[in-house]
Tab-separated table of C-alpha atoms in Angstrom:
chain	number	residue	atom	x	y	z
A	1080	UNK	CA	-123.480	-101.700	-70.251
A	1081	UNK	CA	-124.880	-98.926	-68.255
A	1082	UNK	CA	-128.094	-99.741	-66.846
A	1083	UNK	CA	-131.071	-97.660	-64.614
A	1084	UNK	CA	-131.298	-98.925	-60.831
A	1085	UNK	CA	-134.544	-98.576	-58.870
A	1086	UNK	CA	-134.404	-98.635	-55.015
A	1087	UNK	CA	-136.090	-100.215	-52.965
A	1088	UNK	CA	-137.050	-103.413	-55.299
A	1089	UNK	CA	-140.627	-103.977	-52.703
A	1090	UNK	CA	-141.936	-101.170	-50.402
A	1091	UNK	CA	-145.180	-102.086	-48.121
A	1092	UNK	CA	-146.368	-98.600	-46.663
A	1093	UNK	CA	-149.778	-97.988	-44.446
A	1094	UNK	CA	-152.399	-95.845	-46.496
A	1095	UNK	CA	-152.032	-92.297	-45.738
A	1096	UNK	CA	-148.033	-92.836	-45.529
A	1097	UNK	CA	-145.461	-90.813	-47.194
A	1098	UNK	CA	-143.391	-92.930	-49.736
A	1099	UNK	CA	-140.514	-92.079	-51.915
A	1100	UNK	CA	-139.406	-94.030	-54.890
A	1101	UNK	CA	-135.617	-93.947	-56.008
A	1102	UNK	CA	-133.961	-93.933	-59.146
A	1103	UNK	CA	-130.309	-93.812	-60.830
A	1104	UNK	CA	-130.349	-93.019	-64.343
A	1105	UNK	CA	-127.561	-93.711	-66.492
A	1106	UNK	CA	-125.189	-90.769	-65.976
A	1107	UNK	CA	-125.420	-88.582	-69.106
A	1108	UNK	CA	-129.309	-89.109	-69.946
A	1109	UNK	CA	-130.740	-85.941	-69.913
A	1110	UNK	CA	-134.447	-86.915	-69.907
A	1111	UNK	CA	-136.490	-89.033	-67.233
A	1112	UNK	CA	-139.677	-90.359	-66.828
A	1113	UNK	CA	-141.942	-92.263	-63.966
A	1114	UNK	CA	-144.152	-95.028	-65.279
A	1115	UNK	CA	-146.665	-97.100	-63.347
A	1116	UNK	CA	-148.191	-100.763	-64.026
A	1117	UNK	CA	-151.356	-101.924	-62.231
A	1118	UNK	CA	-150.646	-105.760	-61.382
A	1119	UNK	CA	-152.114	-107.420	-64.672
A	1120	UNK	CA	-152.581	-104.143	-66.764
A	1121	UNK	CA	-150.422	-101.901	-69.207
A	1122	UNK	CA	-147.548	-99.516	-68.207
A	1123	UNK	CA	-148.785	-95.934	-67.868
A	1124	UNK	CA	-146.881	-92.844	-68.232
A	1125	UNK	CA	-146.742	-90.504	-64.917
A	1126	UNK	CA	-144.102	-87.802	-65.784
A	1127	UNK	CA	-141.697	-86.627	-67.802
A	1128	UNK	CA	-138.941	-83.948	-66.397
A	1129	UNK	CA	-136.280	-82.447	-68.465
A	1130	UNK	CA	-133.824	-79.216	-67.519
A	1131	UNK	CA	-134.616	-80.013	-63.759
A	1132	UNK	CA	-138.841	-79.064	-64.325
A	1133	UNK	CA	-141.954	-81.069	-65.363
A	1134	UNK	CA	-142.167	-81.573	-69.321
A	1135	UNK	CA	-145.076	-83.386	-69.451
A	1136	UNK	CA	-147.677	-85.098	-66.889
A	1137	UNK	CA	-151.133	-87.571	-67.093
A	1138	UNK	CA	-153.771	-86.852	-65.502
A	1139	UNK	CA	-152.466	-90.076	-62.919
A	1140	UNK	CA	-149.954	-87.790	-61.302
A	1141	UNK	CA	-152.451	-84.984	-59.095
A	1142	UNK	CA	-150.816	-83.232	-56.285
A	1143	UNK	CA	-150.641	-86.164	-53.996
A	1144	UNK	CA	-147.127	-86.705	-56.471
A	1145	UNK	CA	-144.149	-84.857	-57.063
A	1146	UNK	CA	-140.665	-85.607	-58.920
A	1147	UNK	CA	-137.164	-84.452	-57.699
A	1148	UNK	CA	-133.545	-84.592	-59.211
A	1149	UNK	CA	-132.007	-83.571	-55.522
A	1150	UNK	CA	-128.510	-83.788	-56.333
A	1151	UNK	CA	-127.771	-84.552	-60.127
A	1152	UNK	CA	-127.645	-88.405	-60.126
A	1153	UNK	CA	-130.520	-89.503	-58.211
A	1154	UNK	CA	-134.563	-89.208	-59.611
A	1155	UNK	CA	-137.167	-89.324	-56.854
A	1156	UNK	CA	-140.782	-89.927	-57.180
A	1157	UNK	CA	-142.684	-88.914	-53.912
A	1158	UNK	CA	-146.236	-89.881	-52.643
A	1159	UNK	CA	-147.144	-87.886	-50.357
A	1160	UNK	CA	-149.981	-89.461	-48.712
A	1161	UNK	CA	-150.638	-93.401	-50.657
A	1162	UNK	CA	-154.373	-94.627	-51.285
A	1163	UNK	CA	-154.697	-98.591	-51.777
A	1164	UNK	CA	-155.452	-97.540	-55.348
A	1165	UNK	CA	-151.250	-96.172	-56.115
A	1166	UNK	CA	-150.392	-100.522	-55.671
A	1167	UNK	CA	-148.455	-100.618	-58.689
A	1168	UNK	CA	-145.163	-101.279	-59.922
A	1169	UNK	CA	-143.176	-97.859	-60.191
A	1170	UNK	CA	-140.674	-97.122	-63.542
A	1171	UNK	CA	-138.071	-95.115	-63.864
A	1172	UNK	CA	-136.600	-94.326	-67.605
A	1173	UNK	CA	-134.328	-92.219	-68.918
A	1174	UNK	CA	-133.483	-91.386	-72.620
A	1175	UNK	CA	-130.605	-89.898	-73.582
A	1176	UNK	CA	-129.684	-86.652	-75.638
A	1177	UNK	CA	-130.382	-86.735	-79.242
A	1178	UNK	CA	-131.277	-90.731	-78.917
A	1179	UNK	CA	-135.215	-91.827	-79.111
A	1180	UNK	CA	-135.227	-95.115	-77.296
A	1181	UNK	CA	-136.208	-94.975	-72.989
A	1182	UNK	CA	-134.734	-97.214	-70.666
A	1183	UNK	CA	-136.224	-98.552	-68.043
A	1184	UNK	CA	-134.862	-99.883	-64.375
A	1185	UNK	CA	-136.188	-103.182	-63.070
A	1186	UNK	CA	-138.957	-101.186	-61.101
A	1187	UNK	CA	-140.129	-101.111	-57.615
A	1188	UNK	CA	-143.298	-102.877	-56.515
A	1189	UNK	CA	-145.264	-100.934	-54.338
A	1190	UNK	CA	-147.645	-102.243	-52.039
A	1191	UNK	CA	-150.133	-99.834	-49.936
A	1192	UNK	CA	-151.963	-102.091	-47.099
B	831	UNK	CA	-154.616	-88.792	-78.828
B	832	UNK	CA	-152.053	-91.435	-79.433
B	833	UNK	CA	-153.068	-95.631	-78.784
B	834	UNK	CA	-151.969	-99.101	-79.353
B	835	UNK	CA	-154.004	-102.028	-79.960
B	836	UNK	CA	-152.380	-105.532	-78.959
B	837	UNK	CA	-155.779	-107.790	-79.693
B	838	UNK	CA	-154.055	-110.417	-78.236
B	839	UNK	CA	-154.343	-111.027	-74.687
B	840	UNK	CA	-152.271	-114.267	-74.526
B	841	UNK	CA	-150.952	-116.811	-76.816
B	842	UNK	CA	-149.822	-120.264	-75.777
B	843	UNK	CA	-147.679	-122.263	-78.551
B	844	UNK	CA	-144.899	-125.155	-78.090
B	845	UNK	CA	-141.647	-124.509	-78.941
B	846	UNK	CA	-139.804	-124.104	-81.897
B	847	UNK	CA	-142.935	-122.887	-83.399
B	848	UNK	CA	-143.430	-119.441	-84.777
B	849	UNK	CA	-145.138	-116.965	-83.575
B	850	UNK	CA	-146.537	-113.171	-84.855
B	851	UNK	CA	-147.327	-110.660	-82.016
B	852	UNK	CA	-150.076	-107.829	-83.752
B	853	UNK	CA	-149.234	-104.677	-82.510
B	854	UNK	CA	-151.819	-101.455	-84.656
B	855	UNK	CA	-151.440	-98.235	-83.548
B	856	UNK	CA	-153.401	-94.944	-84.204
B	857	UNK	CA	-151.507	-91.104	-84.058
B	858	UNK	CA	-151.815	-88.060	-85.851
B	859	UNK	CA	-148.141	-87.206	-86.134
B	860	UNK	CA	-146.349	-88.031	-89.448
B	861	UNK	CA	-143.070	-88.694	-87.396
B	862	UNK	CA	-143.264	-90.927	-85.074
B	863	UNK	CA	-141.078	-94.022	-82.864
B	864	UNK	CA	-142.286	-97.269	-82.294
B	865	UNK	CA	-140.973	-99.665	-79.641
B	866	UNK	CA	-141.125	-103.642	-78.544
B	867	UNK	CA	-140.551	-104.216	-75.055
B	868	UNK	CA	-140.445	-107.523	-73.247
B	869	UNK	CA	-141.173	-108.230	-69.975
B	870	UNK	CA	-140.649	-111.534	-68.334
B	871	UNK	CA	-141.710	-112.881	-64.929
B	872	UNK	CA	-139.025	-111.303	-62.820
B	873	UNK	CA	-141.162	-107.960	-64.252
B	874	UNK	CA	-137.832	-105.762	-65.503
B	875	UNK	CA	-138.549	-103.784	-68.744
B	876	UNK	CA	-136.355	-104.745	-71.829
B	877	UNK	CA	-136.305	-102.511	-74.715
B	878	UNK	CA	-136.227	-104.625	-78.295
B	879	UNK	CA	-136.294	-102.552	-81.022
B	880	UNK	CA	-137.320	-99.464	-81.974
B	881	UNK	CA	-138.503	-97.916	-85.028
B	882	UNK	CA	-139.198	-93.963	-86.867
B	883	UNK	CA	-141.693	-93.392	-89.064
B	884	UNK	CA	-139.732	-92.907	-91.947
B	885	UNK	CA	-138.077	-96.252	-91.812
B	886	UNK	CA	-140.479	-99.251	-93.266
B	887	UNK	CA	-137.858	-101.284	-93.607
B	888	UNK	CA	-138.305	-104.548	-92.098
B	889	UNK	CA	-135.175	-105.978	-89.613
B	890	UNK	CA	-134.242	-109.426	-88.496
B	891	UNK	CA	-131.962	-109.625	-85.292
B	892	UNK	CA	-131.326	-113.806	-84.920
B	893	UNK	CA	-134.825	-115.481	-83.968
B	894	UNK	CA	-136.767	-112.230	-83.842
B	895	UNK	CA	-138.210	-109.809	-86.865
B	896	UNK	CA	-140.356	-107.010	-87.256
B	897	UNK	CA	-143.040	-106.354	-89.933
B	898	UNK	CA	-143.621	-102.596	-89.899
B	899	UNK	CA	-146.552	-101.159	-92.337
B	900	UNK	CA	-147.268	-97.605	-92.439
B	901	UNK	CA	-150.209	-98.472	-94.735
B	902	UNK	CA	-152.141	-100.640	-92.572
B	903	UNK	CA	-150.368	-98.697	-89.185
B	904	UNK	CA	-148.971	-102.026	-87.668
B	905	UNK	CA	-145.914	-102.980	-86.808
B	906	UNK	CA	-145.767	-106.652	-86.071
B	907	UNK	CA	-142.989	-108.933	-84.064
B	908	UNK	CA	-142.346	-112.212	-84.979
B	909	UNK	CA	-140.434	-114.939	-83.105
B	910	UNK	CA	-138.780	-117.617	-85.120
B	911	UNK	CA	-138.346	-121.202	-83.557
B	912	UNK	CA	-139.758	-119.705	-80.453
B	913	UNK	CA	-138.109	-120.939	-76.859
B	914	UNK	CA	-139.475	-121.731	-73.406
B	915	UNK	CA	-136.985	-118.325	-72.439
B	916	UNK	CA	-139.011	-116.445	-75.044
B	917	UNK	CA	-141.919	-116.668	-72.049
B	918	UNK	CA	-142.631	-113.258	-71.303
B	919	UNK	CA	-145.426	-110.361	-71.987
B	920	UNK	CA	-144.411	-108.268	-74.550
B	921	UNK	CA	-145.817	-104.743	-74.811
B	922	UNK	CA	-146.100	-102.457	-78.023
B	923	UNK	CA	-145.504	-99.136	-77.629
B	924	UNK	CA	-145.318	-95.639	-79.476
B	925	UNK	CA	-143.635	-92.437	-79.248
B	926	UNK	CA	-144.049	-88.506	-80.215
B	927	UNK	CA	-141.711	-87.434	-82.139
B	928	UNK	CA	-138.798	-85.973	-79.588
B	929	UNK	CA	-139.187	-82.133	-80.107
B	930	UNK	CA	-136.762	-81.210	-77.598
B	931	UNK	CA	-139.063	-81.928	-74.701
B	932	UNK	CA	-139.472	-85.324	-72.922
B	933	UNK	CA	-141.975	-87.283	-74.458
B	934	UNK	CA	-143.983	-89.722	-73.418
B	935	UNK	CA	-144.596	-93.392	-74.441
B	936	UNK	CA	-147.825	-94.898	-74.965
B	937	UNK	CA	-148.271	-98.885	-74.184
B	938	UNK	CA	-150.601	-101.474	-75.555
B	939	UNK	CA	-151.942	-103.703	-73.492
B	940	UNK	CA	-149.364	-106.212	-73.656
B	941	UNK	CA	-149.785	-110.080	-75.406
B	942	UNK	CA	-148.680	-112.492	-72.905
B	943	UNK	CA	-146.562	-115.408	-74.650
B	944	UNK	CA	-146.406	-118.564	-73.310
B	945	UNK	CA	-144.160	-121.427	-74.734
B	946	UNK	CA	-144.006	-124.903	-73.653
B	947	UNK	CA	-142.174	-127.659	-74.332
């Protein structure tokens, strides 16, 4: 069964350091999305990108984050410069055309020291 | 706005008992998607079931049903003879209606089950 992959699984970055998140969808999902979970709290949407732009974004992602699809397969989240506050674990989902359920990849646990 | 209400933070039962998982959410769309996900220690997200709005029609899968009411806006997950495996937090979550555009999920806060033997 196709599944979503997440890369790296743990990342430790200094505060102030530039950190990108990766992310396979399954190949033909059309529509991806970055979620975040505070250690202990509830999963909270970041993004949503469709047609290679932004659909949709929380008031979580401010300019410090941005969202790529660099070369059709692979869906990047970027931080460009982490606070202690952006320790979370990182989702990736996709959904696929026409279908209404989101699937997510195992996540990766980010931890800003 | 769209939320979800799980009021319970954590429930502890031995196994084989059963066990009901509240899950009440508010929108102001008429056609909506509602979603269980579990997640168990190792912290992976795993889509249960999912649900429109147009479809009250409660389902069974094996151990596991669902209890969706449009009247009282709740859609509630039961486990049958529940397992030590079964161990997880398990989040409630709802969807806009897909209009074309991405949309978003909204989570509860999760009820963490615990089963013992």
């Amino acid at each position: 069964e196709p599944e979503v992959t997440q890369t790296p699984s743990h990342q430790v970055t200094q505060m102030g350091q530039e950190v990108i998140l990766r992310c396979v969808p399954i190949s033909n999902h059309l529509y991806f999305y970055w979620y975040r979970q505070i250690l202990g709290q509830k999963v909270e949407f970041l993004v949503s990108f469709y047609n290679n732009e932004i659909s949709e974004k929380s008031e979580i992602f401010d300019d410090q984050f941005s969202v790529e699809r660099p070369d059709g397969s692979n869906f990047t989240l970027k931080i460009r410069s982490t606070k202690l506050e952006d320790s979370a674990m990182y989702f990736c989902a996709c959904r696929g055309k026409g279908t209404d359920t989101q699937y997510f990849g195992p996540g990766t646990r980010l931890t800003v020291l | 706005a769209q939320k979800v209400t799980q009021a319970q933070t954590e429930i502890s039962v031995v196994e084989k008992e059963d066990v009901t998982l509240d899950c009440v959410y508010e929108t102001r769309d008429t056609t909506y998607y509602l979603f269980w996900y579990k997640q168990p220690p190792s912290g992976e997200l795993v889509f249960l079931i999912r649900r429109n709005s147009f479809d009250e029609q409660n389902e069974i899968s094996g151990r596991y049903s669902w209890n969706f009411q449009k009247s009282t806006s709740s859609f509630n997950f039961t486990i049958t003879a529940s397992q030590v495996v079964d161990s997880a937090v398990y989040f409630c979550a709802l969807s806009e209606p897909y209009t074309g555009t991405a949309s978003k999920l909204t989570f509860g806060t999760g009820t963490r089950l615990q089963v013992t033997l």
